CSV table of C-alpha atoms in Angstrom, one decimal:
chain,number,residue,atom,x,y,z
Y,179,MET,CA,-13.3,-34.1,-29.9
Y,180,SER,CA,-10.7,-31.3,-30.4
Y,181,ASP,CA,-8.1,-30.5,-27.7
Y,182,ALA,CA,-9.7,-27.0,-27.3
Y,183,ALA,CA,-13.0,-28.6,-26.3
Y,184,ILE,CA,-11.6,-30.6,-23.4
Y,185,ILE,CA,-9.3,-27.9,-21.9
Y,186,ALA,CA,-10.9,-26.3,-18.9
Y,187,PRO,CA,-10.7,-22.5,-18.6
Y,188,GLN,CA,-7.8,-21.3,-16.5
Y,189,ARG,CA,-8.9,-20.1,-13.0
Y,190,ALA,CA,-7.2,-17.6,-10.7
Y,191,TRP,CA,-5.8,-18.7,-7.4
Y,192,GLY,CA,-4.1,-16.7,-4.7
Y,193,LYS,CA,-3.0,-16.9,-1.0
Y,194,GLY,CA,-1.7,-14.0,1.1
Y,195,ARG,CA,-0.8,-13.8,4.8
Y,196,LEU,CA,0.4,-11.0,7.0
Y,197,VAL,CA,1.4,-11.1,10.6
Y,198,ALA,CA,2.1,-7.8,12.5
Y,199,LYS,CA,4.1,-7.3,15.7
Y,200,SER,CA,4.7,-4.3,17.9
Y,201,GLU,CA,8.3,-3.0,18.0
Y,202,ARG,CA,9.3,0.3,19.8
Y,203,GLY,CA,5.8,1.7,19.6
Y,204,ARG,CA,5.2,0.9,16.0
Y,205,THR,CA,3.4,-1.9,14.1
Y,206,ARG,CA,6.0,-3.8,12.1
Y,207,ILE,CA,6.0,-6.9,9.8
Y,208,ALA,CA,6.6,-10.2,11.5
Y,209,GLU,CA,5.6,-12.4,8.6
Y,210,LEU,CA,4.6,-11.7,5.0
Y,211,TYR,CA,3.6,-14.3,2.4
Y,212,GLN,CA,2.0,-14.1,-1.0
Y,213,GLU,CA,1.4,-16.6,-3.7
Y,214,GLY,CA,-0.5,-16.6,-7.0
Y,215,CYS,CA,-2.7,-13.6,-7.8
Y,216,ALA,CA,-2.8,-12.4,-4.1
Y,217,LYS,CA,-0.5,-9.5,-3.4
Y,218,ILE,CA,0.0,-7.4,-0.3
Y,219,ARG,CA,1.6,-3.9,-0.4
Y,220,LEU,CA,2.4,-1.8,2.7
Y,221,PRO,CA,2.4,2.0,2.0
Y,222,LYS,CA,4.3,4.2,4.4
Y,223,THR,CA,2.4,5.5,7.4
Y,224,PHE,CA,3.3,8.4,9.6
Y,225,ASP,CA,2.1,7.1,12.9
Y,226,GLY,CA,2.5,3.8,14.8
Y,227,SER,CA,-0.1,1.9,12.7
Y,228,MET,CA,0.3,-0.3,9.7
Y,229,GLU,CA,-1.8,-0.1,6.5
Y,230,ALA,CA,-1.9,-3.1,4.2
Y,231,VAL,CA,-3.3,-2.9,0.6
Y,232,LEU,CA,-4.6,-6.2,-0.8
Y,233,ILE,CA,-4.4,-6.7,-4.6
Y,234,ASN,CA,-5.9,-9.4,-6.8
Y,235,SER,CA,-3.6,-9.2,-9.8
Y,236,SER,CA,-6.0,-11.3,-11.9
Y,237,GLY,CA,-8.0,-8.1,-12.4
Y,238,GLY,CA,-11.3,-9.5,-11.1
Y,239,VAL,CA,-13.1,-12.7,-10.0
Y,240,THR,CA,-15.1,-15.2,-11.9
Y,241,GLY,CA,-16.5,-18.7,-11.3
Y,242,GLY,CA,-14.0,-21.2,-10.0
Y,243,ASP,CA,-11.4,-18.6,-8.8
Y,244,GLN,CA,-10.1,-19.0,-5.3
Y,245,LEU,CA,-8.6,-16.3,-3.0
Y,246,GLU,CA,-7.5,-16.9,0.6
Y,247,TRP,CA,-6.3,-14.2,3.0
Y,248,GLY,CA,-4.9,-14.6,6.5
Y,249,PHE,CA,-4.0,-11.8,9.0
Y,250,ALA,CA,-2.8,-11.7,12.5
Y,251,ALA,CA,-2.3,-8.6,14.6
Y,252,GLY,CA,0.1,-9.1,17.5
Y,253,GLU,CA,-0.3,-7.6,21.0
Y,254,GLY,CA,-0.6,-3.8,21.0
Y,255,THR,CA,-0.6,-3.5,17.2
Y,256,SER,CA,-2.9,-1.4,15.0
Y,257,LEU,CA,-3.6,-2.8,11.5
Y,258,THR,CA,-5.7,-1.5,8.7
Y,259,LEU,CA,-6.6,-3.8,5.8
Y,260,THR,CA,-8.0,-2.5,2.6
Y,261,THR,CA,-8.0,-3.2,-1.2
Y,262,GLN,CA,-6.4,-1.4,-4.1
Y,263,ALA,CA,-9.7,-1.1,-5.9
Y,264,CYS,CA,-13.2,-2.4,-6.0
Y,265,GLU,CA,-13.4,-6.1,-6.4
Y,266,LYS,CA,-15.3,-7.0,-9.6
Y,267,ILE,CA,-17.2,-10.3,-9.6
Y,268,TYR,CA,-17.7,-11.1,-13.3
Y,269,LYS,CA,-20.2,-13.5,-15.0
Y,270,ALA,CA,-19.4,-17.1,-14.2
Y,271,SER,CA,-19.5,-19.5,-17.0
Y,272,ALA,CA,-19.1,-22.4,-14.6
Y,273,GLY,CA,-18.5,-22.8,-10.9
Y,274,THR,CA,-18.6,-20.4,-8.0
Y,275,ALA,CA,-15.7,-18.0,-6.9
Y,276,ALA,CA,-14.6,-18.5,-3.3
Y,277,ILE,CA,-12.9,-15.8,-1.2
Y,278,THR,CA,-12.0,-16.6,2.4
Y,279,THR,CA,-10.5,-14.2,5.0
Y,280,HIS,CA,-9.2,-15.2,8.5
Y,281,ILE,CA,-8.3,-12.4,11.0
Y,282,ALA,CA,-6.8,-12.8,14.4
Y,283,ALA,CA,-6.3,-9.9,16.8
Y,284,ALA,CA,-4.2,-10.4,20.0
Y,285,ALA,CA,-4.5,-8.5,23.3
Y,286,GLY,CA,-4.7,-4.7,23.1
Y,287,SER,CA,-4.7,-4.7,19.3
Y,288,ARG,CA,-7.0,-3.1,16.8
Y,289,VAL,CA,-7.9,-4.3,13.3
Y,290,ASP,CA,-9.8,-2.3,10.7
Y,291,TRP,CA,-11.2,-4.5,7.8
Y,292,LEU,CA,-12.0,-1.9,5.2
Y,293,PRO,CA,-12.0,-3.4,1.6
Y,294,GLN,CA,-13.4,-1.2,-1.1
Y,295,GLU,CA,-16.8,-2.1,-2.6
Y,296,THR,CA,-17.6,-5.5,-4.2
Y,297,ILE,CA,-19.2,-5.0,-7.6
Y,298,LEU,CA,-21.5,-7.8,-8.8
Y,299,PHE,CA,-22.0,-8.3,-12.6
Y,300,ASP,CA,-24.9,-10.1,-14.1
Y,301,ARG,CA,-24.7,-13.9,-13.5
Y,302,ALA,CA,-21.8,-13.5,-11.1
Y,303,SER,CA,-21.4,-16.4,-8.6
Y,304,LEU,CA,-19.6,-15.7,-5.4
Y,305,SER,CA,-19.2,-17.4,-2.0
Y,306,ARG,CA,-17.3,-15.4,0.6
Y,307,SER,CA,-16.5,-15.9,4.3
Y,308,LEU,CA,-15.0,-13.8,7.0
Y,309,GLU,CA,-13.7,-15.5,10.2
Y,310,VAL,CA,-12.4,-13.4,13.0
Y,311,ASP,CA,-10.9,-14.3,16.4
Y,312,LEU,CA,-10.4,-11.5,18.9
Y,313,ALA,CA,-8.7,-11.3,22.2
Y,314,PRO,CA,-11.2,-10.2,25.0
Y,315,ASP,CA,-9.9,-6.6,24.8
Y,316,ALA,CA,-9.0,-6.3,21.1
Y,317,SER,CA,-11.0,-3.9,18.9
Y,318,PHE,CA,-12.4,-4.6,15.4
Y,319,LEU,CA,-14.0,-2.6,12.7
Y,320,ALA,CA,-15.4,-4.2,9.6
Y,321,VAL,CA,-17.2,-2.7,6.6
Y,322,GLU,CA,-18.4,-4.7,3.6
Y,323,ALA,CA,-20.1,-2.8,0.7
Y,324,VAL,CA,-21.8,-4.4,-2.3
Y,325,LEU,CA,-22.9,-2.8,-5.6
Y,326,ILE,CA,-25.4,-4.6,-7.7
Y,327,GLY,CA,-24.0,-3.4,-11.0
Y,328,ARG,CA,-22.8,0.2,-11.6
Y,329,LYS,CA,-25.6,2.7,-12.2
Y,330,ALA,CA,-23.4,5.2,-14.0
Y,331,MET,CA,-22.4,2.5,-16.5
Y,332,GLY,CA,-26.0,1.4,-17.1
Y,333,GLU,CA,-25.3,-2.1,-15.7
Y,334,ALA,CA,-28.1,-4.3,-14.5
Y,335,VAL,CA,-27.9,-7.5,-12.5
Y,336,HIS,CA,-30.8,-9.8,-13.3
Y,337,ALA,CA,-29.5,-13.1,-11.9
Y,338,GLY,CA,-26.6,-14.6,-10.0
Y,339,LEU,CA,-25.4,-15.7,-6.6
Y,340,CYS,CA,-23.7,-13.8,-3.7
Y,341,ARG,CA,-23.2,-15.5,-0.4
Y,342,ASP,CA,-21.5,-13.8,2.5
Y,343,ARG,CA,-20.8,-15.5,5.9
Y,344,TRP,CA,-19.4,-13.7,8.9
Y,345,ARG,CA,-18.3,-15.4,12.2
Y,346,VAL,CA,-16.6,-13.2,14.8
Y,347,ARG,CA,-15.5,-14.6,18.2
Y,348,SER,CA,-14.0,-12.9,21.2
Y,349,GLY,CA,-12.1,-14.9,23.8
Y,350,GLY,CA,-13.3,-18.0,21.9
Y,351,GLY,CA,-17.0,-17.2,22.3
Y,352,LEU,CA,-19.3,-16.2,19.3
Y,353,VAL,CA,-20.2,-12.5,19.4
Y,354,HIS,CA,-21.4,-12.0,15.9
Y,355,ALA,CA,-22.8,-14.2,13.1
Y,356,GLU,CA,-24.6,-13.5,10.0
Y,357,ASN,CA,-25.3,-15.0,6.6
Y,358,LEU,CA,-26.3,-13.1,3.5
Y,359,THR,CA,-27.6,-14.7,0.3
Y,360,LEU,CA,-28.7,-13.0,-2.9
Y,361,ALA,CA,-29.6,-15.7,-5.4
Y,362,ASP,CA,-31.4,-16.4,-8.6
Y,363,ASP,CA,-33.6,-13.4,-9.6
Y,364,ILE,CA,-31.5,-10.8,-7.8
Y,365,ALA,CA,-33.2,-7.8,-9.5
Y,366,ARG,CA,-36.6,-8.9,-8.2
Y,367,LEU,CA,-35.3,-9.7,-4.7
Y,368,ALA,CA,-33.6,-6.2,-4.5
Y,369,ALA,CA,-36.8,-4.5,-5.5
Y,370,ARG,CA,-38.7,-5.7,-2.5
Y,371,PRO,CA,-39.4,-3.1,0.2
Y,372,ALA,CA,-38.2,-5.6,2.9
Y,373,THR,CA,-34.8,-6.1,1.3
Y,374,LEU,CA,-33.3,-3.2,-0.6
Y,375,GLY,CA,-36.3,-1.3,-1.8
Y,376,GLY,CA,-34.8,-0.8,-5.3
Y,377,ALA,CA,-31.4,0.3,-4.0
Y,378,ALA,CA,-28.4,-0.8,-6.0
Y,379,ALA,CA,-25.8,-0.4,-3.2
Y,380,PHE,CA,-25.7,-1.6,0.4
Y,381,ALA,CA,-23.2,-2.0,3.2
Y,382,THR,CA,-22.9,-3.7,6.6
Y,383,LEU,CA,-20.7,-2.1,9.3
Y,384,LEU,CA,-19.6,-3.9,12.5
Y,385,TYR,CA,-17.7,-2.4,15.3
Y,386,ILE,CA,-16.6,-4.3,18.4
Y,387,ALA,CA,-14.7,-2.1,21.0
Y,388,PRO,CA,-14.8,-0.9,24.6
Y,389,ASP,CA,-16.2,2.5,23.5
Y,390,CYS,CA,-19.3,1.3,21.6
Y,391,GLU,CA,-21.8,2.7,24.0
Y,392,ALA,CA,-20.1,6.2,24.0
Y,393,THR,CA,-20.0,6.1,20.2
Y,394,PHE,CA,-23.6,4.9,19.6
Y,395,SER,CA,-25.4,8.3,20.0
Y,396,LYS,CA,-23.1,10.2,17.6
Y,397,LEU,CA,-23.2,7.4,15.1
Y,398,ARG,CA,-27.0,7.6,15.1
Y,399,GLY,CA,-26.7,11.3,14.6
Y,400,VAL,CA,-24.5,10.8,11.5
Y,401,LEU,CA,-27.0,8.4,10.1
Y,402,ALA,CA,-30.1,10.4,11.0
Y,403,PRO,CA,-30.4,12.2,7.5
Y,404,VAL,CA,-30.1,8.8,5.7
Y,405,VAL,CA,-33.6,7.4,5.0
Y,406,GLN,CA,-32.6,3.7,4.5
Y,407,ALA,CA,-30.1,3.2,7.3
Y,408,GLY,CA,-30.0,2.1,10.9
Y,409,VAL,CA,-27.6,1.3,13.7
Y,410,SER,CA,-28.0,-0.9,16.8
Y,411,HIS,CA,-26.0,-1.4,20.0
Y,412,TYR,CA,-25.8,-4.9,21.5
Y,413,ARG,CA,-23.9,-6.6,24.3
Y,414,VAL,CA,-23.0,-10.2,23.6
Y,415,GLY,CA,-20.6,-12.5,25.5
Y,416,GLY,CA,-19.3,-9.6,27.5
Y,417,ARG,CA,-18.4,-7.5,24.5
Y,418,ASP,CA,-20.2,-4.4,23.1
Y,419,LYS,CA,-20.8,-4.2,19.4
Y,420,LEU,CA,-22.4,-1.8,17.0
Y,421,VAL,CA,-24.1,-3.0,13.8
Y,422,ALA,CA,-25.1,-0.6,11.0
Y,423,ARG,CA,-26.9,-1.3,7.8
Y,424,VAL,CA,-27.0,1.2,4.9
Y,425,THR,CA,-28.5,1.2,1.5
Y,426,ALA,CA,-28.2,3.8,-1.3
Y,427,LEU,CA,-29.2,4.3,-4.9
Y,428,ASP,CA,-25.6,3.8,-6.2
Y,429,GLY,CA,-22.0,3.4,-5.1
Y,430,PHE,CA,-21.2,7.1,-5.1
Y,431,GLU,CA,-24.1,7.9,-2.7
Y,432,LEU,CA,-23.2,4.9,-0.5
Y,433,ARG,CA,-19.6,6.0,-0.2
Y,434,LYS,CA,-20.6,9.5,0.8
Y,435,ILE,CA,-22.4,7.9,3.8
Y,436,LEU,CA,-19.7,5.4,4.7
Y,437,VAL,CA,-16.7,7.8,4.7
Y,438,PRO,CA,-17.9,9.9,7.7
Y,439,LEU,CA,-19.1,6.7,9.5
Y,440,ILE,CA,-15.7,5.0,9.1
Y,441,SER,CA,-13.8,8.2,10.0
Y,442,HIS,CA,-15.8,8.6,13.2
Y,443,LEU,CA,-15.1,5.1,14.3
Y,444,ARG,CA,-11.4,5.5,13.5
Y,445,LYS,CA,-11.3,8.4,16.0
Y,446,ASP,CA,-11.6,11.0,13.1
Y,447,ALA,CA,-8.7,9.4,11.2
Y,448,SER,CA,-9.3,9.4,7.4
Y,449,VAL,CA,-10.3,6.4,5.4
Y,450,PRO,CA,-7.4,4.5,3.8
Y,451,LYS,CA,-5.3,6.4,1.3
Y,452,VAL,CA,-6.5,4.2,-1.6
Y,453,TRP,CA,-10.1,5.2,-1.1
Y,454,THR,CA,-11.0,8.1,-3.4
Y,455,LEU,CA,-14.3,9.8,-4.3
């Protein structure tokens, strides 16, 4: 057997961590660590908040790759986390890519988890998890959007795997949990009326904050023209939360829906600078 036949393909690995603190009314760096293909950049902001842009320098994700992100917002801080571009999940020749994200938000802080869309390619294999620990009065906004191929590029996804696991706790108690699995014949699954009804793009939005009830009516109004969308208001473990689900024909249409939703929940602030239409 030749040497080439026994050498395993190289896999990407990265680990990034950011801790934020409050200093003289502004959110500042307390700790920054990056290793492997995980990079964190901090563009200048003109208010007291901090915006962090996450970069996977390997240029995409495939089977066997591993990325681990960790973030902590100190007391009274405001931290927005986004990505430089859409994360592309390529065909996996072997193994499953793993992406884990851990977020902690201390008293009086706010964290917005706003990565750009995840793009699934045919025969991609991804397992992803989001673990969040909130102080009882911390606020949290999360949006995860997935594109099943890119319609404009004529891409189709026939098979693959996409697992997404969310666990959000406040004061140590579980306030939100969900598992998503798209597996095997994804095209057939997405075509079912009870799932995506033929849509190629979808997103989940979660908002946990003291003003959920006051925000609920306006959010429903923003979503009213959207046929395949809905938002619900819950109270769990002493915390209010909003959960919205949105589907669209393609990524462009999905983003046109998400941008005003995100802006409304950010008190009319714009989406992160790296988001562009």
